[in-house]
mmCIF file of C-alpha atoms (C1' of nucleotides) in Angstrom:
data_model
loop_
_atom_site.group_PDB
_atom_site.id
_atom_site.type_symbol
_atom_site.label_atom_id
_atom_site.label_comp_id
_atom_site.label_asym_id
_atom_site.label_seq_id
_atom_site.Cartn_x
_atom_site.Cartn_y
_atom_site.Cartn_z
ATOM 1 C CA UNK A 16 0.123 -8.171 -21.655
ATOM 2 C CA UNK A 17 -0.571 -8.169 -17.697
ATOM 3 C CA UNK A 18 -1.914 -5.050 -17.034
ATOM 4 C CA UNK A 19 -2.270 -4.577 -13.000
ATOM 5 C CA UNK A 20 -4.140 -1.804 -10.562
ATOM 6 C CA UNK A 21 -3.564 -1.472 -6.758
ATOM 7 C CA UNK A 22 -3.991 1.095 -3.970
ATOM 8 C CA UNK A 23 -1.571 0.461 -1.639
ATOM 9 C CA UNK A 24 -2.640 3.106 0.971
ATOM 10 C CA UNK A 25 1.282 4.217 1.057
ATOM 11 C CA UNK A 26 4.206 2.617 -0.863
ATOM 12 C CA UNK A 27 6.431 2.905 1.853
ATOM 13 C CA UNK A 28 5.043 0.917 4.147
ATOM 14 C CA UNK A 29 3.880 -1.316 1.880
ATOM 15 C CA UNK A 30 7.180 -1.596 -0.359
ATOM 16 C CA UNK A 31 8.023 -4.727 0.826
ATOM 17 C CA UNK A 32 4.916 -6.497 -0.143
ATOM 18 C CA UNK A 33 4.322 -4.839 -3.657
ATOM 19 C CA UNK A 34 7.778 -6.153 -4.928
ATOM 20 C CA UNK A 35 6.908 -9.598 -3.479
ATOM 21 C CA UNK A 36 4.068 -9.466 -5.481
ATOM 22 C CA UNK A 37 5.919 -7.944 -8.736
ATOM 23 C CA UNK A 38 8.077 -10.825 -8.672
ATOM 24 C CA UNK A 39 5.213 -13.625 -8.147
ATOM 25 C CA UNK A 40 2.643 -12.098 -10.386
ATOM 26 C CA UNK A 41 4.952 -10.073 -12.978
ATOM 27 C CA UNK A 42 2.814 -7.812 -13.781
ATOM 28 C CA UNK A 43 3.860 -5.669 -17.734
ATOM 29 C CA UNK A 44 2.222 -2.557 -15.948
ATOM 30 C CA UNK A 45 1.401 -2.223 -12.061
ATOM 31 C CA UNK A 46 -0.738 1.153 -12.004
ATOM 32 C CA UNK A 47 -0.486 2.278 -8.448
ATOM 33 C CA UNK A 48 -2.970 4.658 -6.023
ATOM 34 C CA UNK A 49 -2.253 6.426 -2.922
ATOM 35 C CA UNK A 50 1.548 6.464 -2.733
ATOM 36 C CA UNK A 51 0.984 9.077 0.002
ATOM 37 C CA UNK A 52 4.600 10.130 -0.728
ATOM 38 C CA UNK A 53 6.323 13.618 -2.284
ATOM 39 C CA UNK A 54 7.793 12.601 -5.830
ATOM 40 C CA UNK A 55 11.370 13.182 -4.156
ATOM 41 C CA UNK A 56 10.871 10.275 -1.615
ATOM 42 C CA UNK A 57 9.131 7.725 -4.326
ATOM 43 C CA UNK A 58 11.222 4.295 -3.490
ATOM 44 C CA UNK A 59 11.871 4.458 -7.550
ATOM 45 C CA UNK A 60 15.218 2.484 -7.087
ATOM 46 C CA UNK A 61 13.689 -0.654 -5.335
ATOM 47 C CA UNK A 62 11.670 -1.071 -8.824
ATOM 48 C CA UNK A 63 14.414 -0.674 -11.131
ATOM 49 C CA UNK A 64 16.526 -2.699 -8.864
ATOM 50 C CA UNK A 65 14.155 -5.947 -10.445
ATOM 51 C CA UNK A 66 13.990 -4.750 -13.913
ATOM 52 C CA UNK A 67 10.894 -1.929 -13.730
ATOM 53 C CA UNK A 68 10.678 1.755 -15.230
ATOM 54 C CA UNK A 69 8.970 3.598 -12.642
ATOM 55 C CA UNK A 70 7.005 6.725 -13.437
ATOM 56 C CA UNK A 71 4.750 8.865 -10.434
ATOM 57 C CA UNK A 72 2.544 11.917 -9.886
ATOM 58 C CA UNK A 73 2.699 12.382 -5.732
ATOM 59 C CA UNK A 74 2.163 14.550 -2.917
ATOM 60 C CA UNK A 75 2.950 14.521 0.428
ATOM 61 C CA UNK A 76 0.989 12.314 3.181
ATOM 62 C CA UNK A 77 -2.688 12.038 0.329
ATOM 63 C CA UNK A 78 -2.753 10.690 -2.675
ATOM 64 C CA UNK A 79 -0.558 9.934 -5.399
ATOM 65 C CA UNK A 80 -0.687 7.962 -8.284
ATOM 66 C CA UNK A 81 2.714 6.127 -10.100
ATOM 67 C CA UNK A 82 3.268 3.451 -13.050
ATOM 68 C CA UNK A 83 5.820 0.400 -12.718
ATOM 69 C CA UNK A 84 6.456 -0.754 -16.168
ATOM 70 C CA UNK A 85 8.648 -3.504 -17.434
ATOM 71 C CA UNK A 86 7.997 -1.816 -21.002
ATOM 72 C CA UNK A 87 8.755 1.704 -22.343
ATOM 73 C CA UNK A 88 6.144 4.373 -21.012
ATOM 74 C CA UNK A 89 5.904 7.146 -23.351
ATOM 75 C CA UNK A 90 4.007 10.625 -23.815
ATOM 76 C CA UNK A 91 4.010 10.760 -20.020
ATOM 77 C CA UNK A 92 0.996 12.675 -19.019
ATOM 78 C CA UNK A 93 0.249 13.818 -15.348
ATOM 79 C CA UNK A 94 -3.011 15.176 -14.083
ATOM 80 C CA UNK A 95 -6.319 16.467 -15.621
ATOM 81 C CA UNK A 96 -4.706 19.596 -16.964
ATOM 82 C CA UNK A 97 -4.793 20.017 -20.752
ATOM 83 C CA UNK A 98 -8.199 19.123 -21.667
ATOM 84 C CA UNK A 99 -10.288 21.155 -19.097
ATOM 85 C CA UNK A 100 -13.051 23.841 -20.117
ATOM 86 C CA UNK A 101 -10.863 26.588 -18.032
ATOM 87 C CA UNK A 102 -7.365 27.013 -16.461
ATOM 88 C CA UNK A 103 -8.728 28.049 -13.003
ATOM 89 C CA UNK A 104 -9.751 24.308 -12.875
ATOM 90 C CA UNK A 105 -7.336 23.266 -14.223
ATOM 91 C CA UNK A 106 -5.104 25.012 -11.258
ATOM 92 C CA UNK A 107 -7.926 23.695 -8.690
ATOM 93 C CA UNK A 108 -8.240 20.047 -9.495
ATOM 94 C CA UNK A 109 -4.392 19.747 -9.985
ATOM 95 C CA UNK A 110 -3.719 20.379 -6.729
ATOM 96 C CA UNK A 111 -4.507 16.475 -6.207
ATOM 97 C CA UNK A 112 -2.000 14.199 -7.532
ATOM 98 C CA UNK A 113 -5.083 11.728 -8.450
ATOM 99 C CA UNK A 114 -4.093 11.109 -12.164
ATOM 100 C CA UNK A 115 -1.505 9.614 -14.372
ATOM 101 C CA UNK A 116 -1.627 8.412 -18.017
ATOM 102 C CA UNK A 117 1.044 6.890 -20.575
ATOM 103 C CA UNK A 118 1.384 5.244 -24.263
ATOM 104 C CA UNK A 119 2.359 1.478 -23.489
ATOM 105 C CA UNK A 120 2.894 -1.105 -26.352
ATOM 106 C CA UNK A 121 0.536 1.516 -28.078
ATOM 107 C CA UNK A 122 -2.157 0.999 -26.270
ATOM 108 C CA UNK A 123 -2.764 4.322 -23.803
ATOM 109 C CA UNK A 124 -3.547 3.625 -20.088
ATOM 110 C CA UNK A 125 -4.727 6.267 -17.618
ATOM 111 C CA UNK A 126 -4.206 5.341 -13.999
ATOM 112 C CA UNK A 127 -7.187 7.085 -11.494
ATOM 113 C CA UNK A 128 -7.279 7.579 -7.675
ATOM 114 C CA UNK A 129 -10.939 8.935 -7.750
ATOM 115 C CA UNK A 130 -12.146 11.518 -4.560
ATOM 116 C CA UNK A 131 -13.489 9.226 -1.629
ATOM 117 C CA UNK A 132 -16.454 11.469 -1.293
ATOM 118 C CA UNK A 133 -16.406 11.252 2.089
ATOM 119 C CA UNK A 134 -20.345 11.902 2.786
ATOM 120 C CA UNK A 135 -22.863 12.260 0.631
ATOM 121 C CA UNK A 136 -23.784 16.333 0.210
ATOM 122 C CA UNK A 137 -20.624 17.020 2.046
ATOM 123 C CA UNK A 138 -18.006 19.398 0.629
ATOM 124 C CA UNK A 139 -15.786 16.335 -0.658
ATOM 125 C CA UNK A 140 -18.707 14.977 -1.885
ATOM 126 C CA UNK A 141 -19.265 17.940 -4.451
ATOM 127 C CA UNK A 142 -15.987 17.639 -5.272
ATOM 128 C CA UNK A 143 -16.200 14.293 -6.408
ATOM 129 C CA UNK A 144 -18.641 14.767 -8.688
ATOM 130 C CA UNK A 145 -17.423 17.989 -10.252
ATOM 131 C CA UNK A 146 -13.707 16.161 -10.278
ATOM 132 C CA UNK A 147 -15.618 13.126 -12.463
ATOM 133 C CA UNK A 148 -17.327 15.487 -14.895
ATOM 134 C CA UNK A 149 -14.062 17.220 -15.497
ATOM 135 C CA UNK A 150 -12.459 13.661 -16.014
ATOM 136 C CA UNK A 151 -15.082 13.238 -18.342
ATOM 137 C CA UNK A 152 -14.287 15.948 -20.804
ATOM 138 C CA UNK A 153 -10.534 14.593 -20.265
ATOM 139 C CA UNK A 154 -11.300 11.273 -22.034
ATOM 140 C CA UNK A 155 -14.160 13.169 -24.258
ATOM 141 C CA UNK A 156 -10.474 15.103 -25.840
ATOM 142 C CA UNK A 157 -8.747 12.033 -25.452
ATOM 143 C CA UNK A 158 -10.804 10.409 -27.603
ATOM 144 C CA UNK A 159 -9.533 11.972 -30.376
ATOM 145 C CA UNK A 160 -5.985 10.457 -30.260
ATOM 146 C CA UNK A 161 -8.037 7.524 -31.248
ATOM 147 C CA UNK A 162 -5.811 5.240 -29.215
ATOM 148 C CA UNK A 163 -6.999 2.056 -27.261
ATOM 149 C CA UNK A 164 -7.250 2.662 -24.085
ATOM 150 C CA UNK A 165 -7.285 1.574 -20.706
ATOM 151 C CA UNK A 166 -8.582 3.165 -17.639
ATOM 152 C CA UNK A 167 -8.266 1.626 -14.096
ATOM 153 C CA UNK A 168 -7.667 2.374 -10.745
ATOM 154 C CA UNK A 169 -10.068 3.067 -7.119
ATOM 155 C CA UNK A 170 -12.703 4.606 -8.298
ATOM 156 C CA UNK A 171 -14.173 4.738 -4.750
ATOM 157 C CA UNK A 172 -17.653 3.855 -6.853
ATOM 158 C CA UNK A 173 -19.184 0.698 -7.032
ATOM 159 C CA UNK A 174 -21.422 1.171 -9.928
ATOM 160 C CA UNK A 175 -24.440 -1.659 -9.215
ATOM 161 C CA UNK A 176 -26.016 -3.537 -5.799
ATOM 162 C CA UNK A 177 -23.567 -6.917 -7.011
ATOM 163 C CA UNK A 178 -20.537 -4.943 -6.264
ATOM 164 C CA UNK A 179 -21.754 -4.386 -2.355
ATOM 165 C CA UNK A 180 -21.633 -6.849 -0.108
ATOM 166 C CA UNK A 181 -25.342 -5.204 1.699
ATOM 167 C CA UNK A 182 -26.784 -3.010 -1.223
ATOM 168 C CA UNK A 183 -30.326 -2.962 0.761
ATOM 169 C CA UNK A 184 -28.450 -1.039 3.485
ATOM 170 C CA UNK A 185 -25.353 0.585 1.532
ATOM 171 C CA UNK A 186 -27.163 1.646 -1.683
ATOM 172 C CA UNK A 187 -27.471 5.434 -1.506
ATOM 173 C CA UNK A 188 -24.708 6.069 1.087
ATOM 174 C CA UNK A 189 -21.292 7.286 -0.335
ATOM 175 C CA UNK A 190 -19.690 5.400 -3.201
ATOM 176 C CA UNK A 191 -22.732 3.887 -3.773
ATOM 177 C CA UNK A 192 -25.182 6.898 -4.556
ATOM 178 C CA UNK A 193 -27.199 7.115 -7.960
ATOM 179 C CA UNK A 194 -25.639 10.821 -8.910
ATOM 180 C CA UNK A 195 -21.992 9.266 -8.012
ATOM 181 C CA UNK A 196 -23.018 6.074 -10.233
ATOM 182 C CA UNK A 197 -24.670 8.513 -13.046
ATOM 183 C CA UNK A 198 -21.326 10.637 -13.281
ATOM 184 C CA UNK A 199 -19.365 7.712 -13.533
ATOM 185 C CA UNK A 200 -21.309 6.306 -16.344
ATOM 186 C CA UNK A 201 -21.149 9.417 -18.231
ATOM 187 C CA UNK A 202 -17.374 8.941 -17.908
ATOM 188 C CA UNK A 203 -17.433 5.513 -19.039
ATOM 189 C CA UNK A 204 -20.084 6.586 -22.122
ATOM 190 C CA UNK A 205 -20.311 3.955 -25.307
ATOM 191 C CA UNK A 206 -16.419 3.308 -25.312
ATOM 192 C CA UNK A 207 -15.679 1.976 -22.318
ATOM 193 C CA UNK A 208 -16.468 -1.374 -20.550
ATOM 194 C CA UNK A 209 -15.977 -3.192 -16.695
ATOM 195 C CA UNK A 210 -13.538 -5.887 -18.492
ATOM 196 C CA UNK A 211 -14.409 -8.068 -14.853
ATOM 197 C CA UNK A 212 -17.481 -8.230 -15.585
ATOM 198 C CA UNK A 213 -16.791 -9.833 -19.044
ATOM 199 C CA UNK A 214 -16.035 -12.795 -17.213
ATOM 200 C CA UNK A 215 -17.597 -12.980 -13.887
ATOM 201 C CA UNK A 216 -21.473 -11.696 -13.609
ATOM 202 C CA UNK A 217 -22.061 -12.682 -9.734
ATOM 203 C CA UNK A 218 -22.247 -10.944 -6.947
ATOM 204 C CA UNK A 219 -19.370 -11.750 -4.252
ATOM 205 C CA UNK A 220 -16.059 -10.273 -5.382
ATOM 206 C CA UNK A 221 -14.775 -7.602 -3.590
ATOM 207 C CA UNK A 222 -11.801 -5.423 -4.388
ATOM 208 C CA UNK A 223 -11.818 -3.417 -0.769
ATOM 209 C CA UNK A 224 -12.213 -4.054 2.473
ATOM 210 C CA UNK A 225 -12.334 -1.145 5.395
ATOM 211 C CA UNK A 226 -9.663 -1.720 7.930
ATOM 212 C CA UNK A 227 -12.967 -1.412 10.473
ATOM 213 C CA UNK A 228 -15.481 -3.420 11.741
ATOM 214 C CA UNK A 229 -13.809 -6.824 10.986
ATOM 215 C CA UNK A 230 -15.092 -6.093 7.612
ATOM 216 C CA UNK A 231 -11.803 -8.828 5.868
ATOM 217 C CA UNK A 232 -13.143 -11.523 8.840
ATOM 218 C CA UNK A 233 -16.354 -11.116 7.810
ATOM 219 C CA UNK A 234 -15.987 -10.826 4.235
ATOM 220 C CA UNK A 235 -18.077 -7.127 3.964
ATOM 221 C CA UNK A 236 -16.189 -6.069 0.743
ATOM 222 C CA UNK A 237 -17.332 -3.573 -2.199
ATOM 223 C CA UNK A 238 -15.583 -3.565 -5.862
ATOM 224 C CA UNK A 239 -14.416 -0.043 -5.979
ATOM 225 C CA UNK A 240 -11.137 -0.901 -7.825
ATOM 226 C CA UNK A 241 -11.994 -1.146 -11.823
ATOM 227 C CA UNK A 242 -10.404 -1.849 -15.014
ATOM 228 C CA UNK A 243 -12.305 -0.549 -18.339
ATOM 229 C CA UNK A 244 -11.604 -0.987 -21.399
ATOM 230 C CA UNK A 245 -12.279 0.119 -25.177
ATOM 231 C CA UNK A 246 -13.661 -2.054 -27.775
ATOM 232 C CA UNK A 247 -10.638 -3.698 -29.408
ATOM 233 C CA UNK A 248 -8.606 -3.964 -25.842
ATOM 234 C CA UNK A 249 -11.843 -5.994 -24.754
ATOM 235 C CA UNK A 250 -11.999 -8.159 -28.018
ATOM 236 C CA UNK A 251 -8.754 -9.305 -26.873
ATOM 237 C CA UNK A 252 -8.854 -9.501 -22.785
ATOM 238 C CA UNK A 253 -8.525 -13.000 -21.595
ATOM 239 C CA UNK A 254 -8.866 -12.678 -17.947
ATOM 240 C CA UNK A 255 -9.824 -10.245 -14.894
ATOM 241 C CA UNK A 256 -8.721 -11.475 -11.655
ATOM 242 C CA UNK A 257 -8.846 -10.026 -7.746
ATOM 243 C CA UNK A 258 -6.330 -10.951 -5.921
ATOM 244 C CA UNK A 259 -8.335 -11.506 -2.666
ATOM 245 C CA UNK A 260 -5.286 -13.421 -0.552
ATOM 246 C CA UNK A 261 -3.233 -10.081 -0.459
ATOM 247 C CA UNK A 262 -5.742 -8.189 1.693
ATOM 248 C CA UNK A 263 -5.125 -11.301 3.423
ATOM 249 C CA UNK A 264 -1.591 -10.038 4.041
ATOM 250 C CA UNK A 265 -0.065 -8.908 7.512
ATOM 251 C CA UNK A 266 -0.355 -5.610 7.638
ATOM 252 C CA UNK A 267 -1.889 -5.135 4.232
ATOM 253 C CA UNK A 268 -3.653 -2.344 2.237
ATOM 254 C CA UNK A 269 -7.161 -2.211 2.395
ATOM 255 C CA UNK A 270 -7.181 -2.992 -1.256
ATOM 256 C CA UNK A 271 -6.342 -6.018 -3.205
ATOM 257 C CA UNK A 272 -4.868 -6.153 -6.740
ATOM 258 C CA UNK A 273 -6.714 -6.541 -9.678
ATOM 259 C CA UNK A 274 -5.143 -7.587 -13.262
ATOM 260 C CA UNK A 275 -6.281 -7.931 -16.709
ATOM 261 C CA UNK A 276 -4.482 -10.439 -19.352
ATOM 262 C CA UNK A 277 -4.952 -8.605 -22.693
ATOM 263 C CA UNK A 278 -3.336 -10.269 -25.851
ATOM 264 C CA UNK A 279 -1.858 -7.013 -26.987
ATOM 265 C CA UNK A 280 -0.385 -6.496 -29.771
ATOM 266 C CA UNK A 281 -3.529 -8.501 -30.909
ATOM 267 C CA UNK A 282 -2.066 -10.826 -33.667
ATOM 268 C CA UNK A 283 1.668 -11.524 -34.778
ATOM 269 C CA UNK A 284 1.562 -11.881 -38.372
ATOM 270 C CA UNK A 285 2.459 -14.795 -39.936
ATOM 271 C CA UNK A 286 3.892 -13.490 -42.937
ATOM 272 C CA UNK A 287 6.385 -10.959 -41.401
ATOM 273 C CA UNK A 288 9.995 -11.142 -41.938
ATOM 274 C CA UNK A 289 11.713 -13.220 -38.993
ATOM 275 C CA UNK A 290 13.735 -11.780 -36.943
ATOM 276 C CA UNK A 291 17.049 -10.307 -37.955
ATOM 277 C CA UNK A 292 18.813 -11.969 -35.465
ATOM 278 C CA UNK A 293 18.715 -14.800 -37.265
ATOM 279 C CA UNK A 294 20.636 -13.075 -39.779
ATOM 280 C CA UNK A 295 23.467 -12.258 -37.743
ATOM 281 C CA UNK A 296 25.887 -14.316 -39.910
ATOM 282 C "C1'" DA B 15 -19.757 0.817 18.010
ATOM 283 C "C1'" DT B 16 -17.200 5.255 12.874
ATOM 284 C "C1'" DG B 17 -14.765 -0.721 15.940
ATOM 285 C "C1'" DT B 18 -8.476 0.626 11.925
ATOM 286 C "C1'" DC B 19 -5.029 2.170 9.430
ATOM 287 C "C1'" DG B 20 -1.067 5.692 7.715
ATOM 288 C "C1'" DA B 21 0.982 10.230 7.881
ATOM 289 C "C1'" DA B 22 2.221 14.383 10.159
ATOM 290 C "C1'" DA B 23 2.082 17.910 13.704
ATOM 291 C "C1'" DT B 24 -0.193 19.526 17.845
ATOM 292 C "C1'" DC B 25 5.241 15.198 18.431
ATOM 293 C "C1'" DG B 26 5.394 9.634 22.682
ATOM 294 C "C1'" DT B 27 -0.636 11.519 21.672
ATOM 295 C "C1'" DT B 28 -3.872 13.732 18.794
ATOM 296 C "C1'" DT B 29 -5.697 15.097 14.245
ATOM 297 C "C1'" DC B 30 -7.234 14.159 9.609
ATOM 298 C "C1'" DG B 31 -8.611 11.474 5.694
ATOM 299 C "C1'" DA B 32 -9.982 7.233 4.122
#
DNA sequence: ATGTCGAAATCGTTTCGA
């Protein structure tokens, strides 16, 4: 199973280019951030024009999170709500379409556009760390379904000085400060592991690139964009890839793609019956 | 050098957020 993450900094301008990509990479799942678009204006036909389910949680001009699936999505599950200590923030954090979850093949993946932050100590700042412990007792009650599971998205963190491109001079600023990092492993707890990191332990891969300073030319990335995963999801992962050459795109996102190959279901058993179309006459 | 995008309102230029 190809399970796929991208912020697209606005589906409709970037349409074109995410269903080139669907159809070269065909992705099982494409887990989409910052759709920027009101759920009545989501381009939902262009995806199941090629053969998609299409799924979203927006809001006009910020935000906005949606699922592309080529397999059923089921117990559909939008925002934070649910699993919060109170309903007044509930009311208050649901006001940003920044999270989307679903049961696929069984296995239950929650899709995350995480607060940029902005500064550190400023207002949004706050924010993002109150908006990460609350995600934290999310999973803490999700935990309890006891399903494998998958979260992924921008997490507008990178958690350790390999994931800058100049941690002696970005370390401490925003998405790269220690209580930002601390709150984000207290999300992550025992349960949940960087499935990149699995496979690749250097320094050099990026997942975003700002639009300024010639930051693409000059290859000044960060790896904001994660995919974690529990214990028996990991057991099973066979790859985590960034697909650097689409920030390479005209006109691209600021953001490349990254996938995960899972062999999910884990094992086809041998000894099952074979299928009944072979029995048709 | 906060240097570029995308969206929307204050609309053919400025603002906000990233």
């Amino acid at each position: 199973m190809l399970i796929a993450t991208w912020n697209v900094n606005s589906i409709r301008s970037r349409l074109p280019q995410v269903q080139t990509w669907i159809e070269e990479v065909k992705p099982d799942l494409l887990c989409l951030q910052e759709t920027k678009v009101d759920d009545p204006f989501f381009p939902k036909s262009e995806f199941e024009r090629i053969g998609y389910q299409v799924s979203f949680h927006g809001q006009k001009s910020y935000n906005g999170v949606a699922l592309i699936s080529r397999h059923p999505l089921t117990d559909i599950r939008f925002g934070l709500s649910g699993e919060l200590s109170s309903d007044s923030d509930a009311e208050r954090l649901g006001e940003q379409k920044r999270v989307m979850s679903a049961l696929v093949n069984g296995l239950r993946v929650v899709n995350l556009y995480v607060p940029n932050g902005s500064a550190v100590d400023s207002e949004k700042y706050l924010y993002k760390l109150e908006w990460l412990n609350c995600l934290k007792h999310y999973l803490e009650a999700q935990a309890e379904r006891d399903e494998p599971l998958c979260i992924l998205g921008d997490f507008n963190i990178a958690l350790e000085a390999r994931d800058l491109h100049n941690p002696k001079r970005l370390t401490g600023g925003i998405m790269a400060s220690p209580p930002e990092r601390e709150a984000l492993k207290k999300v992550l707890g025992e349960r949940l592991h960087d499935v990149f990191r699995l496979f690749e332990p250097d320094s050099g891969h990026w997942s975003w690139w700002d639009y300024r300073s010639g930051a693409w030319d000059r290859d000044r990335g960060w790896r904001i964009d994660h995919i974690y995963l529990s214990e028996e999801l990991l057991q099973n992962a066979k790859s985590c890839l960034i697909h650097k050459k689409i920030r390479g795109n005209v006109k691209p996102s600021d953001h490349a793609p990254v996938t995960v190959e899972i062999c999910w279901p884990p094992e086809e058993d041998e000894n099952e019956p074979i299928n009944s179309e072979s029995f048709r006459f």
